[in-house]
Protein backbone atom coordinates (compact mmCIF):
# COMPACT_ATOMS: atom_id res chain seq x y z
CA UNK A 1 0.00 0.00 0.00
CA UNK A 2 2.71 2.42 1.01
CA UNK A 3 4.67 1.85 -2.22
CA UNK A 4 1.51 2.48 -4.28
CA UNK A 5 1.05 5.81 -2.54
CA UNK A 6 4.68 6.68 -3.34
CA UNK A 7 4.08 5.76 -7.00
CA UNK A 8 0.94 7.92 -7.21
CA UNK A 9 2.65 10.87 -5.53
CA UNK A 10 5.62 10.64 -7.92
CA UNK A 11 3.19 10.38 -10.84
CA UNK A 12 1.29 13.53 -9.84
CA UNK A 13 4.53 15.47 -9.43
CA UNK A 14 5.98 14.23 -12.74
CA UNK A 15 2.85 15.00 -14.76
CA UNK A 16 2.53 18.42 -13.13
CA UNK A 17 6.12 19.27 -14.04
CA UNK A 18 5.67 18.06 -17.63
CA UNK A 19 2.56 20.23 -18.01
CA UNK A 20 4.09 23.28 -16.28
CA UNK A 21 7.21 23.33 -18.43
CA UNK A 22 5.36 22.64 -21.67
CA UNK A 23 7.42 19.55 -22.48
CA UNK A 24 7.11 18.28 -26.05
CA UNK A 25 8.88 14.96 -25.40
CA UNK A 26 9.36 12.68 -22.42
CA UNK A 27 11.75 9.73 -22.16
CA UNK A 28 10.73 7.05 -19.70
CA UNK A 29 13.08 4.40 -18.36
CA UNK A 30 11.49 2.35 -15.63
CA UNK A 31 11.93 -1.22 -14.64
CA UNK A 32 14.66 -2.26 -12.26
CA UNK A 33 13.49 -0.83 -8.97
CA UNK A 34 9.86 -1.14 -9.98
CA UNK A 35 10.20 -4.85 -10.75
CA UNK A 36 11.95 -5.41 -7.42
CA UNK A 37 9.22 -3.52 -5.52
CA UNK A 38 6.05 -4.44 -7.39
CA UNK A 39 6.81 -7.40 -9.67
CA UNK A 40 6.31 -7.46 -13.44
CA UNK A 41 2.49 -7.34 -13.58
CA UNK A 42 2.11 -4.42 -11.18
CA UNK A 43 4.94 -2.54 -12.92
CA UNK A 44 3.16 -2.94 -16.27
CA UNK A 45 -0.06 -1.74 -14.63
CA UNK A 46 1.77 1.33 -13.27
CA UNK A 47 3.16 2.08 -16.75
CA UNK A 48 -0.38 2.06 -18.14
CA UNK A 49 -1.59 4.44 -15.44
CA UNK A 50 1.40 6.73 -15.94
CA UNK A 51 1.13 6.86 -19.73
CA UNK A 52 -2.63 7.44 -19.53
CA UNK A 53 -2.15 10.32 -17.10
CA UNK A 54 0.60 11.88 -19.23
CA UNK A 55 -1.54 11.61 -22.38
CA UNK A 56 -4.62 13.11 -20.71
CA UNK A 57 -2.66 16.01 -19.22
CA UNK A 58 -0.26 16.62 -22.14
CA UNK A 59 -2.06 15.26 -25.24
CA UNK A 60 0.54 16.51 -27.73
CA UNK A 61 3.60 15.16 -25.93
CA UNK A 62 5.69 12.45 -27.61
CA UNK A 63 6.44 9.57 -25.23
CA UNK A 64 9.58 7.48 -25.69
CA UNK A 65 9.66 4.29 -23.66
CA UNK A 66 13.09 2.77 -23.15
CA UNK A 67 13.59 -0.87 -22.28
CA UNK A 68 15.11 -1.83 -18.97
CA UNK A 69 18.83 -2.44 -19.03
CA UNK A 70 20.46 -5.82 -18.33
CA UNK A 71 21.63 -6.52 -14.81
CA UNK A 72 25.21 -7.59 -14.14
CA UNK A 73 25.25 -11.27 -13.18
CA UNK A 74 26.65 -10.49 -9.72
CA UNK A 75 24.00 -7.79 -9.21
CA UNK A 76 20.96 -10.04 -9.52
CA UNK A 77 18.99 -10.10 -6.26
CA UNK A 78 15.60 -11.76 -5.75
CA UNK A 79 13.06 -10.52 -8.33
CA UNK A 80 15.66 -8.15 -9.70
CA UNK A 81 17.26 -10.48 -12.24
CA UNK A 82 17.79 -10.74 -15.99
CA UNK A 83 15.06 -13.35 -16.44
CA UNK A 84 12.47 -10.94 -15.03
CA UNK A 85 13.98 -7.97 -16.88
CA UNK A 86 13.76 -9.86 -20.19
CA UNK A 87 10.13 -10.84 -19.46
CA UNK A 88 9.35 -7.23 -18.58
CA UNK A 89 10.94 -5.88 -21.75
CA UNK A 90 9.01 -8.35 -23.91
CA UNK A 91 5.70 -7.02 -22.62
XYZ file of C-alpha atoms in Angstrom:
91
model
C 0.000 0.000 0.000
C 2.715 2.416 1.009
C 4.671 1.852 -2.223
C 1.506 2.484 -4.282
C 1.054 5.812 -2.536
C 4.677 6.685 -3.342
C 4.076 5.764 -7.002
C 0.942 7.919 -7.214
C 2.653 10.875 -5.534
C 5.616 10.637 -7.916
C 3.191 10.382 -10.844
C 1.292 13.531 -9.836
C 4.532 15.470 -9.430
C 5.979 14.231 -12.737
C 2.854 14.997 -14.764
C 2.526 18.420 -13.126
C 6.118 19.268 -14.036
C 5.670 18.065 -17.632
C 2.564 20.234 -18.008
C 4.085 23.277 -16.281
C 7.209 23.327 -18.428
C 5.358 22.639 -21.672
C 7.416 19.554 -22.481
C 7.112 18.283 -26.051
C 8.876 14.961 -25.402
C 9.357 12.677 -22.423
C 11.749 9.731 -22.161
C 10.725 7.046 -19.696
C 13.085 4.401 -18.357
C 11.490 2.345 -15.629
C 11.925 -1.218 -14.639
C 14.659 -2.262 -12.264
C 13.490 -0.835 -8.969
C 9.855 -1.138 -9.977
C 10.196 -4.853 -10.748
C 11.953 -5.411 -7.418
C 9.223 -3.517 -5.524
C 6.048 -4.443 -7.392
C 6.812 -7.399 -9.675
C 6.306 -7.455 -13.444
C 2.493 -7.343 -13.576
C 2.112 -4.415 -11.179
C 4.944 -2.540 -12.920
C 3.158 -2.941 -16.272
C -0.063 -1.739 -14.631
C 1.772 1.326 -13.272
C 3.156 2.076 -16.752
C -0.384 2.059 -18.137
C -1.592 4.437 -15.440
C 1.398 6.728 -15.944
C 1.135 6.857 -19.734
C -2.627 7.442 -19.533
C -2.150 10.319 -17.101
C 0.598 11.882 -19.234
C -1.541 11.615 -22.381
C -4.619 13.107 -20.707
C -2.655 16.013 -19.222
C -0.265 16.621 -22.144
C -2.062 15.258 -25.241
C 0.543 16.515 -27.729
C 3.603 15.159 -25.926
C 5.692 12.453 -27.609
C 6.439 9.574 -25.235
C 9.578 7.483 -25.694
C 9.660 4.285 -23.658
C 13.088 2.769 -23.153
C 13.593 -0.872 -22.282
C 15.109 -1.826 -18.967
C 18.827 -2.441 -19.027
C 20.465 -5.818 -18.327
C 21.632 -6.518 -14.815
C 25.210 -7.592 -14.138
C 25.249 -11.267 -13.180
C 26.646 -10.493 -9.720
C 23.998 -7.786 -9.206
C 20.958 -10.037 -9.521
C 18.991 -10.099 -6.258
C 15.604 -11.764 -5.753
C 13.060 -10.517 -8.329
C 15.663 -8.145 -9.698
C 17.265 -10.479 -12.241
C 17.789 -10.743 -15.994
C 15.064 -13.350 -16.443
C 12.465 -10.938 -15.034
C 13.980 -7.974 -16.879
C 13.756 -9.856 -20.191
C 10.132 -10.841 -19.459
C 9.347 -7.231 -18.576
C 10.938 -5.875 -21.747
C 9.009 -8.347 -23.912
C 5.701 -7.016 -22.621
